[in-house]
Coordinates of C-alpha atoms in Angstrom, one line a residue:
M15 CA 4.3 -8.7 -9.5
A16 CA 7.6 -9.5 -6.9
E17 CA 10.7 -10.7 -8.5
F18 CA 13.4 -13.1 -7.7
G19 CA 16.1 -13.0 -10.1
E20 CA 14.9 -14.2 -13.5
S21 CA 11.5 -15.1 -11.8
R22 CA 8.6 -13.3 -11.1
A23 CA 5.3 -13.8 -9.0
A24 CA 1.8 -12.3 -9.3
L25 CA 0.5 -10.8 -5.5
P26 CA -3.1 -10.3 -5.3
T27 CA -3.2 -6.5 -3.8
V28 CA -5.5 -4.4 -2.6
G29 CA -6.0 -0.8 -3.5
I30 CA -6.4 1.6 -0.4
D31 CA -7.3 5.3 -0.1
I32 CA -5.8 7.0 3.2
R33 CA -6.9 10.8 4.0
R34 CA -3.5 12.7 4.5
S35 CA -4.9 14.0 8.0
L36 CA -5.1 10.8 9.5
S37 CA -1.5 9.9 7.8
A38 CA 0.7 12.4 6.7
T39 CA 4.0 9.9 6.3
I40 CA 2.7 7.1 4.5
T41 CA 5.8 5.0 2.8
E42 CA 6.5 1.3 1.7
G43 CA 6.5 -1.0 3.6
D44 CA 4.4 0.6 6.3
L45 CA 2.0 -1.7 8.1
I46 CA -2.1 -1.0 8.3
V47 CA -4.1 -2.6 10.3
I48 CA -8.5 -2.9 9.3
G49 CA -10.0 -5.0 11.6
A50 CA -8.4 -8.0 12.2
E51 CA -6.8 -7.3 8.3
T52 CA -3.0 -6.1 7.9
Y53 CA -1.7 -5.2 5.1
R54 CA 1.9 -4.1 4.3
I55 CA 2.3 -1.0 1.5
I56 CA 3.9 -1.8 -1.5
G57 CA 5.0 0.8 -4.1
E58 CA 5.1 4.4 -3.3
P59 CA 1.7 6.1 -2.4
L60 CA -0.1 8.6 -4.9
G61 CA -1.5 11.8 -4.0
D62 CA -4.4 13.2 -5.7
A63 CA -3.7 16.5 -7.3
L64 CA -5.6 18.5 -3.9
G65 CA -3.1 16.7 -1.7
L66 CA -5.8 15.5 0.1
V67 CA -5.9 11.3 -0.3
S68 CA -3.3 8.7 -0.7
A69 CA -3.7 6.0 -3.4
C70 CA -1.6 3.1 -2.2
E71 CA -1.4 -0.2 -3.0
A72 CA -1.2 -3.2 -0.5
V73 CA -0.4 -6.8 0.0
K74 CA -2.2 -9.0 2.8
L75 CA -0.3 -10.4 5.6

């Protein structure tokens, strides 16, 4: 959901799991390129219980 003043818009999102060994710091706004597709991270990534994987929500650009 994206908010613009009093309005809201639903955005199609993608869940992406990233190993922390491949990218130690992922934050909101970062871009991820998978093949020919580019995604922007929305929200803060959540780590798993062992701290090995970050679960991210992203939108396709």
